[in-house]
mmCIF file of C-alpha atoms in Angstrom:
data_model
loop_
_atom_site.group_PDB
_atom_site.id
_atom_site.type_symbol
_atom_site.label_atom_id
_atom_site.label_comp_id
_atom_site.label_asym_id
_atom_site.label_seq_id
_atom_site.Cartn_x
_atom_site.Cartn_y
_atom_site.Cartn_z
ATOM 1 C CA ALA B 1 -4.708 82.594 -38.845
ATOM 2 C CA GLN B 2 -4.092 82.033 -34.803
ATOM 3 C CA LYS B 3 -4.467 78.338 -33.494
ATOM 4 C CA ILE B 4 -4.380 79.477 -30.058
ATOM 5 C CA THR B 5 -6.058 82.828 -28.906
ATOM 6 C CA GLN B 6 -5.531 84.385 -25.427
ATOM 7 C CA THR B 7 -7.450 87.524 -25.472
ATOM 8 C CA GLN B 8 -6.194 88.675 -22.365
ATOM 9 C CA PRO B 9 -2.571 89.965 -22.092
ATOM 10 C CA GLY B 10 -2.775 91.073 -18.312
ATOM 11 C CA MET B 11 -4.979 90.402 -15.632
ATOM 12 C CA PHE B 12 -5.158 91.884 -12.016
ATOM 13 C CA VAL B 13 -6.634 89.757 -9.579
ATOM 14 C CA GLN B 14 -7.517 89.819 -5.769
ATOM 15 C CA GLU B 15 -5.797 87.227 -3.238
ATOM 16 C CA LYS B 16 -8.508 84.278 -2.817
ATOM 17 C CA GLU B 17 -10.607 85.276 -5.425
ATOM 18 C CA ALA B 18 -11.429 82.837 -8.458
ATOM 19 C CA VAL B 19 -9.703 83.618 -11.967
ATOM 20 C CA THR B 20 -10.783 82.621 -15.168
ATOM 21 C CA LEU B 21 -8.043 82.752 -18.173
ATOM 22 C CA ASP B 22 -9.628 82.745 -21.396
ATOM 23 C CA CYS B 23 -8.475 80.267 -24.705
ATOM 24 C CA THR B 24 -9.779 79.396 -27.724
ATOM 25 C CA TYR B 25 -8.443 77.454 -30.336
ATOM 26 C CA ASP B 26 -9.140 76.555 -33.978
ATOM 27 C CA THR B 27 -8.546 73.202 -35.214
ATOM 28 C CA SER B 28 -10.576 70.837 -37.906
ATOM 29 C CA ASP B 29 -9.174 67.679 -36.319
ATOM 30 C CA GLN B 30 -11.120 65.531 -34.275
ATOM 31 C CA SER B 31 -8.552 64.160 -32.006
ATOM 32 C CA TYR B 32 -6.730 66.799 -30.361
ATOM 33 C CA GLY B 33 -5.331 67.841 -26.827
ATOM 34 C CA LEU B 34 -5.255 70.986 -24.922
ATOM 35 C CA PHE B 35 -2.841 72.051 -22.149
ATOM 36 C CA TRP B 36 -2.515 74.762 -19.956
ATOM 37 C CA TYR B 37 1.443 75.827 -18.837
ATOM 38 C CA LYS B 38 2.689 78.286 -16.040
ATOM 39 C CA GLN B 39 5.595 80.276 -16.302
ATOM 40 C CA PRO B 40 6.962 82.364 -13.603
ATOM 41 C CA SER B 41 9.891 84.688 -14.002
ATOM 42 C CA SER B 42 12.672 82.391 -13.527
ATOM 43 C CA GLY B 43 11.477 81.003 -17.154
ATOM 44 C CA GLU B 44 10.292 77.151 -16.430
ATOM 45 C CA MET B 45 7.414 76.081 -18.276
ATOM 46 C CA ILE B 46 5.342 74.198 -15.584
ATOM 47 C CA PHE B 47 2.283 71.649 -16.918
ATOM 48 C CA LEU B 48 -0.676 72.439 -14.980
ATOM 49 C CA ILE B 49 -3.317 70.444 -16.815
ATOM 50 C CA TYR B 50 -4.445 68.459 -19.777
ATOM 51 C CA GLN B 51 -8.015 67.990 -21.640
ATOM 52 C CA GLY B 52 -8.347 65.693 -24.472
ATOM 53 C CA SER B 53 -10.877 66.233 -26.916
ATOM 54 C CA TYR B 54 -12.474 63.106 -26.273
ATOM 55 C CA ASP B 55 -12.806 63.553 -22.591
ATOM 56 C CA GLU B 56 -16.385 64.214 -21.624
ATOM 57 C CA GLN B 57 -15.476 65.395 -18.115
ATOM 58 C CA ASN B 58 -13.809 68.807 -17.519
ATOM 59 C CA ALA B 59 -10.437 68.396 -16.362
ATOM 60 C CA THR B 60 -9.312 69.141 -12.565
ATOM 61 C CA GLU B 61 -6.165 69.264 -10.777
ATOM 62 C CA GLY B 62 -5.938 70.736 -7.403
ATOM 63 C CA ARG B 63 -7.068 74.110 -7.481
ATOM 64 C CA TYR B 64 -7.108 74.196 -11.398
ATOM 65 C CA SER B 65 -9.870 73.337 -13.758
ATOM 66 C CA LEU B 66 -10.481 73.471 -17.244
ATOM 67 C CA ASN B 67 -13.882 74.814 -18.417
ATOM 68 C CA PHE B 68 -14.001 72.758 -21.696
ATOM 69 C CA GLN B 69 -16.523 74.016 -24.151
ATOM 70 C CA LYS B 70 -15.760 71.840 -27.503
ATOM 71 C CA ALA B 71 -18.729 73.194 -29.445
ATOM 72 C CA ARG B 72 -17.387 76.934 -28.868
ATOM 73 C CA LYS B 73 -13.659 75.602 -29.306
ATOM 74 C CA SER B 74 -12.847 77.294 -25.899
ATOM 75 C CA ALA B 75 -10.546 75.752 -22.731
ATOM 76 C CA ASN B 76 -10.533 78.541 -20.132
ATOM 77 C CA LEU B 77 -8.486 77.795 -17.048
ATOM 78 C CA VAL B 78 -10.044 78.339 -13.971
ATOM 79 C CA ILE B 79 -7.707 78.866 -10.889
ATOM 80 C CA SER B 80 -9.660 79.026 -7.642
ATOM 81 C CA ALA B 81 -8.706 80.450 -4.387
ATOM 82 C CA SER B 82 -5.746 82.387 -6.088
ATOM 83 C CA GLN B 83 -2.618 82.920 -4.403
ATOM 84 C CA LEU B 84 0.456 85.357 -4.395
ATOM 85 C CA GLY B 85 1.924 82.590 -5.832
ATOM 86 C CA ASP B 86 0.058 82.339 -9.005
ATOM 87 C CA SER B 87 1.425 85.578 -10.512
ATOM 88 C CA ALA B 88 2.930 84.332 -13.575
ATOM 89 C CA MET B 89 2.500 84.016 -17.271
ATOM 90 C CA TYR B 90 -0.204 81.384 -18.456
ATOM 91 C CA PHE B 91 -0.014 79.784 -21.665
ATOM 92 C CA CYS B 92 -2.656 77.865 -23.410
ATOM 93 C CA ALA B 93 -1.641 75.205 -26.162
ATOM 94 C CA MET B 94 -2.842 72.469 -28.570
ATOM 95 C CA ARG B 95 -1.251 69.441 -29.757
ATOM 96 C CA GLU B 96 -3.308 68.090 -32.989
ATOM 97 C CA PHE B 97 -2.825 64.365 -33.330
ATOM 98 C CA ASN B 98 -3.492 63.602 -36.363
ATOM 99 C CA ARG B 99 -1.253 66.153 -37.895
ATOM 100 C CA ASP B 100 2.560 66.446 -36.082
ATOM 101 C CA ASP B 101 3.805 66.258 -32.650
ATOM 102 C CA LYS B 102 4.343 69.849 -31.928
ATOM 103 C CA ILE B 103 2.441 71.806 -29.126
ATOM 104 C CA ILE B 104 1.477 75.251 -30.444
ATOM 105 C CA PHE B 105 1.056 77.914 -27.842
ATOM 106 C CA GLY B 106 -1.021 81.076 -27.224
ATOM 107 C CA LYS B 107 0.401 84.283 -26.559
ATOM 108 C CA GLY B 108 0.026 84.128 -23.132
ATOM 109 C CA THR B 109 -1.409 85.870 -20.030
ATOM 110 C CA ARG B 110 0.013 87.340 -17.566
ATOM 111 C CA LEU B 111 -1.739 87.190 -14.486
ATOM 112 C CA HIS B 112 -0.753 89.487 -11.424
ATOM 113 C CA ILE B 113 -2.675 88.552 -7.661
ATOM 114 C CA LEU B 114 -2.835 91.411 -5.404
ATOM 115 C CA PRO B 115 -2.528 91.008 -1.840
ATOM 116 C CA LYS D 1 12.489 61.530 -10.098
ATOM 117 C CA ALA D 2 14.537 63.939 -11.911
ATOM 118 C CA GLY D 3 12.843 66.567 -13.831
ATOM 119 C CA VAL D 4 14.102 67.946 -17.413
ATOM 120 C CA THR D 5 17.388 68.963 -17.130
ATOM 121 C CA GLN D 6 18.819 71.715 -19.592
ATOM 122 C CA THR D 7 22.312 72.962 -19.454
ATOM 123 C CA PRO D 8 23.723 75.691 -19.564
ATOM 124 C CA ARG D 9 21.024 77.675 -17.845
ATOM 125 C CA TYR D 10 22.742 80.894 -19.172
ATOM 126 C CA LEU D 11 25.111 81.329 -22.343
ATOM 127 C CA ILE D 12 26.510 84.409 -23.965
ATOM 128 C CA LYS D 13 27.762 84.078 -27.491
ATOM 129 C CA THR D 14 29.302 86.821 -30.157
ATOM 130 C CA ARG D 15 27.577 87.186 -33.374
ATOM 131 C CA GLY D 16 29.354 84.440 -36.083
ATOM 132 C CA GLN D 17 29.892 81.661 -33.306
ATOM 133 C CA GLN D 18 28.244 78.489 -32.813
ATOM 134 C CA VAL D 19 26.461 77.144 -29.684
ATOM 135 C CA THR D 20 25.498 73.860 -28.337
ATOM 136 C CA LEU D 21 22.301 73.644 -26.049
ATOM 137 C CA SER D 22 21.789 70.366 -24.002
ATOM 138 C CA CYS D 23 18.591 68.609 -22.768
ATOM 139 C CA SER D 24 18.179 65.445 -20.812
ATOM 140 C CA PRO D 25 14.541 64.607 -20.496
ATOM 141 C CA ILE D 26 13.079 62.395 -17.558
ATOM 142 C CA SER D 27 13.804 59.061 -17.086
ATOM 143 C CA GLY D 28 11.892 56.678 -19.745
ATOM 144 C CA HIS D 29 10.472 59.550 -22.229
ATOM 145 C CA ARG D 30 11.727 59.304 -25.448
ATOM 146 C CA SER D 31 10.309 62.201 -27.368
ATOM 147 C CA VAL D 32 12.223 65.460 -26.548
ATOM 148 C CA SER D 33 11.276 68.874 -28.401
ATOM 149 C CA TRP D 34 12.647 72.105 -28.453
ATOM 150 C CA TYR D 35 11.273 75.421 -28.730
ATOM 151 C CA GLN D 36 12.535 78.987 -28.976
ATOM 152 C CA GLN D 37 10.754 81.795 -27.026
ATOM 153 C CA THR D 38 11.567 85.389 -27.629
ATOM 154 C CA PRO D 39 9.163 88.519 -26.557
ATOM 155 C CA GLY D 40 8.250 89.310 -30.104
ATOM 156 C CA GLN D 41 7.698 85.958 -31.537
ATOM 157 C CA GLY D 42 6.157 83.848 -28.345
ATOM 158 C CA LEU D 43 6.663 80.349 -27.928
ATOM 159 C CA GLN D 44 7.830 78.601 -31.430
ATOM 160 C CA PHE D 45 8.637 74.765 -32.240
ATOM 161 C CA LEU D 46 12.140 74.267 -33.330
ATOM 162 C CA PHE D 47 11.947 70.482 -34.089
ATOM 163 C CA GLU D 48 11.127 67.217 -32.022
ATOM 164 C CA TYR D 49 13.102 63.836 -32.107
ATOM 165 C CA PHE D 50 12.100 60.498 -30.873
ATOM 166 C CA SER D 51 14.103 57.224 -30.729
ATOM 167 C CA GLU D 52 16.803 59.266 -32.230
ATOM 168 C CA THR D 53 15.111 60.364 -35.243
ATOM 169 C CA GLN D 54 13.831 63.853 -36.300
ATOM 170 C CA ARG D 55 10.033 63.695 -36.471
ATOM 171 C CA ASN D 56 8.796 67.248 -36.949
ATOM 172 C CA LYS D 57 10.770 70.210 -37.389
ATOM 173 C CA GLY D 58 9.459 73.686 -37.373
ATOM 174 C CA ASN D 59 10.111 76.898 -39.770
ATOM 175 C CA PHE D 60 13.896 77.937 -38.746
ATOM 176 C CA PRO D 61 16.550 78.445 -41.254
ATOM 177 C CA GLY D 62 19.137 75.458 -41.325
ATOM 178 C CA ARG D 63 21.472 77.048 -38.902
ATOM 179 C CA PHE D 64 19.163 75.307 -36.170
ATOM 180 C CA SER D 65 19.659 71.876 -36.034
ATOM 181 C CA GLY D 66 19.522 69.072 -33.390
ATOM 182 C CA ARG D 67 20.079 65.369 -32.634
ATOM 183 C CA GLN D 68 18.912 62.765 -29.892
ATOM 184 C CA PHE D 69 21.144 60.137 -28.207
ATOM 185 C CA SER D 70 20.431 56.654 -27.489
ATOM 186 C CA ASN D 71 19.869 57.620 -23.786
ATOM 187 C CA SER D 72 17.379 60.097 -25.376
ATOM 188 C CA ARG D 73 19.359 63.182 -24.341
ATOM 189 C CA SER D 74 19.105 65.639 -26.808
ATOM 190 C CA GLU D 75 21.275 68.412 -28.098
ATOM 191 C CA MET D 76 20.338 71.656 -30.168
ATOM 192 C CA ASN D 77 22.796 73.359 -32.317
ATOM 193 C CA VAL D 78 22.700 76.905 -33.465
ATOM 194 C CA SER D 79 25.788 78.100 -35.934
ATOM 195 C CA THR D 80 26.483 81.708 -37.188
ATOM 196 C CA LEU D 81 24.724 83.352 -34.492
ATOM 197 C CA GLU D 82 22.806 86.332 -35.242
ATOM 198 C CA LEU D 83 21.470 88.646 -33.042
ATOM 199 C CA GLY D 84 18.288 87.668 -33.316
ATOM 200 C CA ASP D 85 18.765 84.278 -32.008
ATOM 201 C CA SER D 86 18.758 85.727 -28.432
ATOM 202 C CA ALA D 87 16.402 83.861 -26.699
ATOM 203 C CA LEU D 88 15.029 81.219 -24.119
ATOM 204 C CA TYR D 89 15.329 78.023 -25.493
ATOM 205 C CA LEU D 90 13.088 75.654 -23.819
ATOM 206 C CA CYS D 91 13.202 71.623 -24.034
ATOM 207 C CA ALA D 92 10.306 69.319 -23.147
ATOM 208 C CA SER D 93 9.934 65.652 -22.681
ATOM 209 C CA SER D 94 7.305 63.407 -23.261
ATOM 210 C CA PRO D 95 6.700 59.749 -22.327
ATOM 211 C CA ARG D 96 5.089 58.170 -25.131
ATOM 212 C CA ASP D 97 4.983 58.204 -28.702
ATOM 213 C CA ARG D 98 2.039 60.323 -30.356
ATOM 214 C CA THR D 99 -0.746 60.177 -27.800
ATOM 215 C CA TYR D 100 0.982 61.761 -24.805
ATOM 216 C CA THR D 101 -1.087 63.984 -22.522
ATOM 217 C CA GLU D 102 1.772 65.222 -20.906
ATOM 218 C CA ALA D 103 4.938 67.343 -21.762
ATOM 219 C CA PHE D 104 7.346 68.619 -19.114
ATOM 220 C CA PHE D 105 9.774 71.394 -19.701
ATOM 221 C CA GLY D 106 13.125 71.948 -18.410
ATOM 222 C CA GLN D 107 13.899 75.540 -17.026
ATOM 223 C CA GLY D 108 15.600 76.586 -20.464
ATOM 224 C CA THR D 109 18.628 77.982 -21.528
ATOM 225 C CA ARG D 110 18.895 81.631 -21.967
ATOM 226 C CA LEU D 111 21.004 82.498 -24.737
ATOM 227 C CA THR D 112 21.959 85.888 -25.421
ATOM 228 C CA VAL D 113 24.023 86.953 -28.603
ATOM 229 C CA VAL D 114 25.912 90.091 -28.467
#
């Protein structure tokens, strides 16, 4: 079974609109962390935001926020006021602290921002 | 503060050859992980090193190996290259043991096997 599911292979969004990228995860661990990364066409993986399983507040970093719904095992990324430079692949990822130290990635969502 | 540095950025190798990729983590980071990214399989974990010890290994054949030096720099080696090894290889460094909340990646090495 997939541990990280990103159901949107691709999305088209008008510039300046907000966008939500979906991510659901599967774990039996109580202690885990959720990450979002952006990968532009250059290939580098850019860290955007982190949410710990015990964090009560949703994480925010500038225009990025993480809508964390623990009971639903959902960790959606919200980008406010999208910009052309936001066009990229976005990966949701998880690390289970009680297992090992690898980060498990979803298949990604390709986001296209339209002018 | 310099980021994660991977060298070389691009490589073209012939089937059967071997290749060594290098990763210099962010200063002070002691954990280095390697990932393979292909269009078909996505991002797959190769292995992780911490304080010169391999702590975790993904499901890859023994042709894939790595090591970490005392300065935390890491190398990954692939022997007897196959066409299917063509991929973007990404290295990530992390600041702390076990409970890190950040993992920063390098720009990757794009390996093409012909």
